[in-house]
PDB file of C-alpha atoms in Angstrom:
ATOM      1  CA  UNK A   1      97.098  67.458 138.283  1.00  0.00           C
ATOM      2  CA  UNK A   2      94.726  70.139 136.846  1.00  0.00           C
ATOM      3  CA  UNK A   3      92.525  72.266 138.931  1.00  0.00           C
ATOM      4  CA  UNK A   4      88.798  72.792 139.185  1.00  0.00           C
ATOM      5  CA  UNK A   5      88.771  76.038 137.434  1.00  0.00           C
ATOM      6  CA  UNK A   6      91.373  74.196 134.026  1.00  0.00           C
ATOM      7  CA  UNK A   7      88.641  71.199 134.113  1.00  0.00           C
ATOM      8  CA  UNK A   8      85.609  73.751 134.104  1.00  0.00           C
ATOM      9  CA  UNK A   9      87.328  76.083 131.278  1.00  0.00           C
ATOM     10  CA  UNK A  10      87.411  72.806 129.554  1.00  0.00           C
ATOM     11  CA  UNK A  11      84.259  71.691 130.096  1.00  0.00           C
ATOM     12  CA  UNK A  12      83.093  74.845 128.797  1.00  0.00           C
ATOM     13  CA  UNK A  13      85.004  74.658 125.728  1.00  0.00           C
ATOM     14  CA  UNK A  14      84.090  71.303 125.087  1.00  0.00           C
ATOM     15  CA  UNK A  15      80.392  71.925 125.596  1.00  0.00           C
ATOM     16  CA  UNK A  16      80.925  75.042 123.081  1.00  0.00           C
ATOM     17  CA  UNK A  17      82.245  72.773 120.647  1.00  0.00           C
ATOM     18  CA  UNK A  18      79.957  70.297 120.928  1.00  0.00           C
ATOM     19  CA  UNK A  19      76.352  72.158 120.179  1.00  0.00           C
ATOM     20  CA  UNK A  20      74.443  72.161 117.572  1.00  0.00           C
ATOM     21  CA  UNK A  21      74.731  74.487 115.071  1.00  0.00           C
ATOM     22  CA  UNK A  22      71.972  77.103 114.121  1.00  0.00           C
ATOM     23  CA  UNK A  23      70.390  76.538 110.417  1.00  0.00           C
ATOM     24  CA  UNK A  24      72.259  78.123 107.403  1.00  0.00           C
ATOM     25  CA  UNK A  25      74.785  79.037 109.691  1.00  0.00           C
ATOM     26  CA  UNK A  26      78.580  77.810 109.966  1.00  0.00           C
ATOM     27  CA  UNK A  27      79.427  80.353 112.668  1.00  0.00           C
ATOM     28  CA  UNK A  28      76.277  80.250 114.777  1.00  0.00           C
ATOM     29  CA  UNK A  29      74.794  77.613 117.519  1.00  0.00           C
ATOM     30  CA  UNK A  30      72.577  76.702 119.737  1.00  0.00           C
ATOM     31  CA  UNK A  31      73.205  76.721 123.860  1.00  0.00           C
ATOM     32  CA  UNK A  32      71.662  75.754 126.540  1.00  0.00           C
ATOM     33  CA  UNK A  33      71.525  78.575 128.568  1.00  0.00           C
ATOM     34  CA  UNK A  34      71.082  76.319 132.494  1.00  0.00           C
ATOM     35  CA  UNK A  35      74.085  74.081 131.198  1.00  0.00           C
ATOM     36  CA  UNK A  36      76.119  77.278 130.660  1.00  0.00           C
ATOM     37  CA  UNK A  37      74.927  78.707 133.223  1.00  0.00           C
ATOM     38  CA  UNK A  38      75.723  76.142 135.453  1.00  0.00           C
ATOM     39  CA  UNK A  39      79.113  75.589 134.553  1.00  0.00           C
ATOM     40  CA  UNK A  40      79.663  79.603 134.682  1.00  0.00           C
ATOM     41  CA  UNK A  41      78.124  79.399 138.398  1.00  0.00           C
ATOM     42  CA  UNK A  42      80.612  77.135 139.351  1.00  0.00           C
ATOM     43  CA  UNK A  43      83.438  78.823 137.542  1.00  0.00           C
ATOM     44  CA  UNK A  44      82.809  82.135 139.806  1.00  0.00           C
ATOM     45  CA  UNK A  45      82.541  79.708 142.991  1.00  0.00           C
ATOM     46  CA  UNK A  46      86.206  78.304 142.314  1.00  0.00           C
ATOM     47  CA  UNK A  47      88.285  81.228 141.392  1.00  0.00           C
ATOM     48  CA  UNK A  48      88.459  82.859 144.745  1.00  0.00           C
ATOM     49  CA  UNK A  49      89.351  79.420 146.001  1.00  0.00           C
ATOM     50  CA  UNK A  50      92.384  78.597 143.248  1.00  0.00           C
ATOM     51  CA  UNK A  51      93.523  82.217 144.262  1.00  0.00           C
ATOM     52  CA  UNK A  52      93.714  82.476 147.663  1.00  0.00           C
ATOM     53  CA  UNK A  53      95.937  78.481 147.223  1.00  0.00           C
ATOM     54  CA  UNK A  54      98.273  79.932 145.349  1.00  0.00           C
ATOM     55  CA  UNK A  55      98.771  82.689 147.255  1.00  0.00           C
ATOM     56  CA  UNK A  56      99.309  80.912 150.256  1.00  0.00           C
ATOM     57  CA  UNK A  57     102.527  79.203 148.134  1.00  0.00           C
ATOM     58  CA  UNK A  58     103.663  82.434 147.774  1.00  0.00           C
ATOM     59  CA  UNK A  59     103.567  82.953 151.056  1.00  0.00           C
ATOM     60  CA  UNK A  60     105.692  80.381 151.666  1.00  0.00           C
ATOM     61  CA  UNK A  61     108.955  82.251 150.585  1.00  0.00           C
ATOM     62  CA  UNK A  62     109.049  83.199 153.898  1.00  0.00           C
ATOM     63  CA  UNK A  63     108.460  80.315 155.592  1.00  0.00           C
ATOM     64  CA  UNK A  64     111.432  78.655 153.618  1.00  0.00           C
ATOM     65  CA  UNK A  65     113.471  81.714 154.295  1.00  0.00           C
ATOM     66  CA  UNK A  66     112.697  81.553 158.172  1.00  0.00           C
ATOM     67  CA  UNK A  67     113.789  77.609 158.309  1.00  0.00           C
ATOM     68  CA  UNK A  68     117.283  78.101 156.443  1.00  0.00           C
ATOM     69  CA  UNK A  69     117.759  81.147 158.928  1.00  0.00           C
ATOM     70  CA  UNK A  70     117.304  78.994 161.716  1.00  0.00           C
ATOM     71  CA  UNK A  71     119.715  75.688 160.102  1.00  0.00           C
ATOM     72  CA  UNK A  72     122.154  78.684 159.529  1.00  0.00           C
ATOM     73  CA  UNK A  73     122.074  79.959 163.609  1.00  0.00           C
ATOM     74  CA  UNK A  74     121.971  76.654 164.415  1.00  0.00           C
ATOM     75  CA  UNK A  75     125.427  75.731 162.127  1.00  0.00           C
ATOM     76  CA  UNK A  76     127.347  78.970 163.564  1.00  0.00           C
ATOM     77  CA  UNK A  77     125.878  78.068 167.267  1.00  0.00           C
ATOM     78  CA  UNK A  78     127.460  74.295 166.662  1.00  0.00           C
ATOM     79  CA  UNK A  79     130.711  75.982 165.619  1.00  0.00           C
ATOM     80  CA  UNK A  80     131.191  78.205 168.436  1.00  0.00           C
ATOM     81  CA  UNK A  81     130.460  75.555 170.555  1.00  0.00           C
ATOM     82  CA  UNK A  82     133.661  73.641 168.717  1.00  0.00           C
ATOM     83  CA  UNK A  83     135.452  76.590 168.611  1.00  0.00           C
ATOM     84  CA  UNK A  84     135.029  76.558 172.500  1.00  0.00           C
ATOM     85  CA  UNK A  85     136.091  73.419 173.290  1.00  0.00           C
ATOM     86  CA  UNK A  86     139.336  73.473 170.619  1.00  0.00           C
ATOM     87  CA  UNK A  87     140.596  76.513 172.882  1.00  0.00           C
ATOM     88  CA  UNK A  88     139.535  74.935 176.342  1.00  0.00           C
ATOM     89  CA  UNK A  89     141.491  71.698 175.222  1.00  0.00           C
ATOM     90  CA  UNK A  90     144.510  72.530 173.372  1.00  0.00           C
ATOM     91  CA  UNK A  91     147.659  73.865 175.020  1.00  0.00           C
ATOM     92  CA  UNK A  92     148.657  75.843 172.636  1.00  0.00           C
ATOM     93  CA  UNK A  93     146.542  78.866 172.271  1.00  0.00           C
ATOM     94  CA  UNK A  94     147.472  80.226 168.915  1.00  0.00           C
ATOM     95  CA  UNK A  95     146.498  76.865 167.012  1.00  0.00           C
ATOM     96  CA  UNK A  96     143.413  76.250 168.964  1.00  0.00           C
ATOM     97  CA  UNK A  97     142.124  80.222 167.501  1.00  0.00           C
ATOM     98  CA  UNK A  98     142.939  78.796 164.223  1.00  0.00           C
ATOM     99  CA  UNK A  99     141.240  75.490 164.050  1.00  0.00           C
ATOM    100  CA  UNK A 100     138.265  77.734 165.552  1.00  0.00           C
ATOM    101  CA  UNK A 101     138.343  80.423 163.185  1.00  0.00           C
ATOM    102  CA  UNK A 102     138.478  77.652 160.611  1.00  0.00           C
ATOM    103  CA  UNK A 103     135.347  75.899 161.851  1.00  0.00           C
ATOM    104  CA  UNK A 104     133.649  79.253 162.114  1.00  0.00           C
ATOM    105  CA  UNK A 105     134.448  80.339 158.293  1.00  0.00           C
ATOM    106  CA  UNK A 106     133.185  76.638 157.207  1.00  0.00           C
ATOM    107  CA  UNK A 107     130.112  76.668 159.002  1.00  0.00           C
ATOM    108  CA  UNK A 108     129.441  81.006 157.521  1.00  0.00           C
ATOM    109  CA  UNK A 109     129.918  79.258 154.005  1.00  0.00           C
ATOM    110  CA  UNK A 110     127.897  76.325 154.641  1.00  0.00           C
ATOM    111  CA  UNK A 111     125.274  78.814 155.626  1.00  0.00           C
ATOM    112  CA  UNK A 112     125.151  81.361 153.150  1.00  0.00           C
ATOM    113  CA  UNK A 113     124.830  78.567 150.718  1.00  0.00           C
ATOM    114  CA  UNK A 114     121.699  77.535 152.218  1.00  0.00           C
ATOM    115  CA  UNK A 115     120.075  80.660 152.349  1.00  0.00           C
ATOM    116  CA  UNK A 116     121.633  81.127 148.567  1.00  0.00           C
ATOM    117  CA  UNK A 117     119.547  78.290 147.965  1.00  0.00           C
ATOM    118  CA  UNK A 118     116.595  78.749 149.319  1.00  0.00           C
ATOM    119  CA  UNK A 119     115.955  82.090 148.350  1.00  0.00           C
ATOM    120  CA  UNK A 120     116.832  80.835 144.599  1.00  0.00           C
ATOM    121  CA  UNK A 121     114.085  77.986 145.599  1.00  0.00           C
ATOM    122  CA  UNK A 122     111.424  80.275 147.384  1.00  0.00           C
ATOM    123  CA  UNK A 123     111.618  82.875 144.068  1.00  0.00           C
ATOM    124  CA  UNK A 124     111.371  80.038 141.754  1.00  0.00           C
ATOM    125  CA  UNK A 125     107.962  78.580 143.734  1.00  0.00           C
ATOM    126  CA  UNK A 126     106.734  82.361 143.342  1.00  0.00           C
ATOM    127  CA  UNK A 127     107.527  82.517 139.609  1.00  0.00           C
ATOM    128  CA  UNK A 128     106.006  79.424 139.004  1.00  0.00           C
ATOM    129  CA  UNK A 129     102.654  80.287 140.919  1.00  0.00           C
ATOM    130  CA  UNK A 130     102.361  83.573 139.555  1.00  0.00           C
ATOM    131  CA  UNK A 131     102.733  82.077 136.243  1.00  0.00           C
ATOM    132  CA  UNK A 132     100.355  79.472 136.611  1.00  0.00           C
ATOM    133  CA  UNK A 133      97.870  82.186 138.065  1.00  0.00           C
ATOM    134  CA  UNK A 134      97.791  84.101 135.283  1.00  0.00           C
ATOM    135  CA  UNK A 135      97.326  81.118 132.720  1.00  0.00           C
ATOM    136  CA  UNK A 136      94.067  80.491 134.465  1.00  0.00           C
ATOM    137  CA  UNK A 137      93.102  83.978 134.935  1.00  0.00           C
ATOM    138  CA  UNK A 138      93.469  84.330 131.089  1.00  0.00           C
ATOM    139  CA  UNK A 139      91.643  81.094 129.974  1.00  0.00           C
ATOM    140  CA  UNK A 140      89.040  82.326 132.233  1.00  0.00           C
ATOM    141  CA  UNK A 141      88.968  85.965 130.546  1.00  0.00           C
ATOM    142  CA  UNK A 142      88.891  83.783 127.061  1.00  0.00           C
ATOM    143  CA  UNK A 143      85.498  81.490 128.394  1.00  0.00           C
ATOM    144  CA  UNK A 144      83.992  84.533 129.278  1.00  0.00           C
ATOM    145  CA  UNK A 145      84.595  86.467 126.466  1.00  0.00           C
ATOM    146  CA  UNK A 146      83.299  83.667 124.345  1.00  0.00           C
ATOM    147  CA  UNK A 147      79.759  83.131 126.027  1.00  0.00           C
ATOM    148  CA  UNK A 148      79.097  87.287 126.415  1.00  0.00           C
ATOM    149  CA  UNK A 149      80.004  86.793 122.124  1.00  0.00           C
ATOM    150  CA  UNK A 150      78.056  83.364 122.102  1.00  0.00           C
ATOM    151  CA  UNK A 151      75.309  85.506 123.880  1.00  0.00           C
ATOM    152  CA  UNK A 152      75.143  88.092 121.894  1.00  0.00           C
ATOM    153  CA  UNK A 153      74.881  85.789 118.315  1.00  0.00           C
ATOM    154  CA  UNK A 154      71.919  84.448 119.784  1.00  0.00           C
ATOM    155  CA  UNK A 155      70.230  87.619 120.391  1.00  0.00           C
ATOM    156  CA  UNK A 156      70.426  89.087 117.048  1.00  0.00           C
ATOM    157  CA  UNK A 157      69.690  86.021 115.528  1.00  0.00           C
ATOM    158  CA  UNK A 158      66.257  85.978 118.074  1.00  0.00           C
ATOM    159  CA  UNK A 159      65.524  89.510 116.705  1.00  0.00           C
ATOM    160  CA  UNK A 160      65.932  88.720 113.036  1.00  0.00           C
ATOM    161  CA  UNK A 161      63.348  85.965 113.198  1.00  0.00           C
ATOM    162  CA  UNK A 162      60.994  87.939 115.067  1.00  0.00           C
ATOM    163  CA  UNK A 163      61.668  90.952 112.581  1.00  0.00           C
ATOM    164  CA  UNK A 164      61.049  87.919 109.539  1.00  0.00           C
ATOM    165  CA  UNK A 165      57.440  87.022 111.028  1.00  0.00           C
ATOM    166  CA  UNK A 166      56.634  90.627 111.664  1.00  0.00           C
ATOM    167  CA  UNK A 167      57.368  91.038 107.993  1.00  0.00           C
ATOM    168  CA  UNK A 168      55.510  88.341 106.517  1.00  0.00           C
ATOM    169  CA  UNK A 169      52.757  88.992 109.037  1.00  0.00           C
ATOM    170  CA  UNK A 170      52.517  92.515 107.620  1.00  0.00           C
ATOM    171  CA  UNK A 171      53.170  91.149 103.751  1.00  0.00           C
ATOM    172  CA  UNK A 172      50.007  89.012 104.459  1.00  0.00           C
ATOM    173  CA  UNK A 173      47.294  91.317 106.285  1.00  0.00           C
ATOM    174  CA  UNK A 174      48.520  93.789 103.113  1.00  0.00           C
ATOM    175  CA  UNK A 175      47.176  91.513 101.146  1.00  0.00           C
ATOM    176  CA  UNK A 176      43.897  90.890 102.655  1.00  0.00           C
ATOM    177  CA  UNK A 177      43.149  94.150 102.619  1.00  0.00           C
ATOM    178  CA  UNK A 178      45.040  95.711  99.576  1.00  0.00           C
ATOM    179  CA  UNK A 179      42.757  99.099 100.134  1.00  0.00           C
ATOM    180  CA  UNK A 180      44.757  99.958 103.574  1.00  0.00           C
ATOM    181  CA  UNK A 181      41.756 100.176 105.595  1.00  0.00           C
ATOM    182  CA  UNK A 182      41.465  98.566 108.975  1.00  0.00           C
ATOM    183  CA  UNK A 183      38.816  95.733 109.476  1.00  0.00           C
ATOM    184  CA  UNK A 184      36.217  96.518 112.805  1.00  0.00           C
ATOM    185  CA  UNK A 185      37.499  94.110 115.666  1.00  0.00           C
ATOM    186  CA  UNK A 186      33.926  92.937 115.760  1.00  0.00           C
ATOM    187  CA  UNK A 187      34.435  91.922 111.647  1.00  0.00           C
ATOM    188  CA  UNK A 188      33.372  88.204 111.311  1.00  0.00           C
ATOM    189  CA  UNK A 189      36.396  87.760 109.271  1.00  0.00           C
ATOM    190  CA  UNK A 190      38.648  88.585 111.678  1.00  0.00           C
ATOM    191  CA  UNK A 191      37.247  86.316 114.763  1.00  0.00           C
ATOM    192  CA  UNK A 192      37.349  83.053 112.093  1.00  0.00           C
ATOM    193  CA  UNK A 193      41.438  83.779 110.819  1.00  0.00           C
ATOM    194  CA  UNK A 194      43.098  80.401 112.969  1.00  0.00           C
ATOM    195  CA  UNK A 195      45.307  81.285 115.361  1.00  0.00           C
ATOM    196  CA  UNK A 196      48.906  81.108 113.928  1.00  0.00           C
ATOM    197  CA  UNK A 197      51.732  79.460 116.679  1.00  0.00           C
ATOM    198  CA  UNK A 198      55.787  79.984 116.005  1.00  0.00           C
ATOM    199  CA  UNK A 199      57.657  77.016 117.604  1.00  0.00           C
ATOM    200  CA  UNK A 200      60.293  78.202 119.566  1.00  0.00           C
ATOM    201  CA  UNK A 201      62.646  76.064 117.971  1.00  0.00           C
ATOM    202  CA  UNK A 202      62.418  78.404 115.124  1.00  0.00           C
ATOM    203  CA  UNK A 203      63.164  81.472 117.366  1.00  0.00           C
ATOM    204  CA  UNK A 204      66.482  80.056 117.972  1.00  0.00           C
TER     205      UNK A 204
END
């Protein structure tokens, strides 16, 4: 099952993929900054969250190590308690030692195998969430890297219109008044010229 943060990454990719693009551009589009924002927002909210889960499976090791300690004791407790009642019962010393010392080695096996296995088992869970850490960390770093590059397409392309009507607002009052002189704000001319209005959908 994926996590928040994988289903917001995708989210963001999706909504990336799915804008529209800018005019006379194959490279450039259009976002909507709340949506991004939004989805960013929530993206910072998670992370600490995700984190601080798979850290606590990492913690774990030693939770698993503890409870194979304890089956271990408990395994070498139950033998001496056998090993006990073999001597106690049997007449014969010698072979009551060795049926004990028998039990004891089978149980010190028995044991190290668990703890074998569990600390194969507890490094494996740490691998894995370490792993899967950094995968997220690093589609994160990739999201983020694409809206600051997103961001920044949109800015220069916000400039270069801006610099266009500056230009062709210049180009114009140059020819109006191909002499170079400025007009008296009090000119008649000036207080009839209609006011001119740039959509911002042409801004980008």
């Amino acid at each position: 099952m994926a996590s928040r943060i994988e289903q917001i990454i995708e989210e963001i990719e999706e909504y990336i993929d799915n804008c529209k693009a800018q005019a006379f551009s194959s490279s450039k589009i259009i976002v909507n900054r709340e949506e991004m924002e939004e989805l960013l927002s929530e993206l910072r909210t998670k992370t600490p969250e995700e984190i601080k889960r798979y850290q606590k499976i990492i913690s774990n090791k030693e939770a698993i190590l503890a409870d194979a300690q304890a089956k271990a004791d408990s395994i070498i407790a139950q033998a001496q308690i056998k090993t006990d009642e073999l001597v106690s019962e049997h007449q014969i010393m010698q072979q009551a030692y060795a049926q004990a010392n028998e039990v004891v080695m089978i149980a010190t096996k028995q044991a190290q195998e668990i703890l074998d296995n569990a600390t194969k088992d507890a490094n494996s869970i740490r691998m894995g969430a370490m792993q899967y850490t950094d995968d997220i960390l690093k589609n994160l770093e990739h999201a983020i890297s694409h809206s600051l590059d997103t961001a920044k397409i949109r800015h220069e392309s916000y400039m270069n219109s801006l610099q266009g009507f500056l230009d062709v607002v210049q180009a114009n009052r140059a020819e109006l008044n191909p002499s170079g002189e400025e007009q008296p704000e009090s000119s008649p001319a000036t207080e009839e010229l209609p006011k001119v209005e740039i959509s911002s959908d042409l801004l980008g």
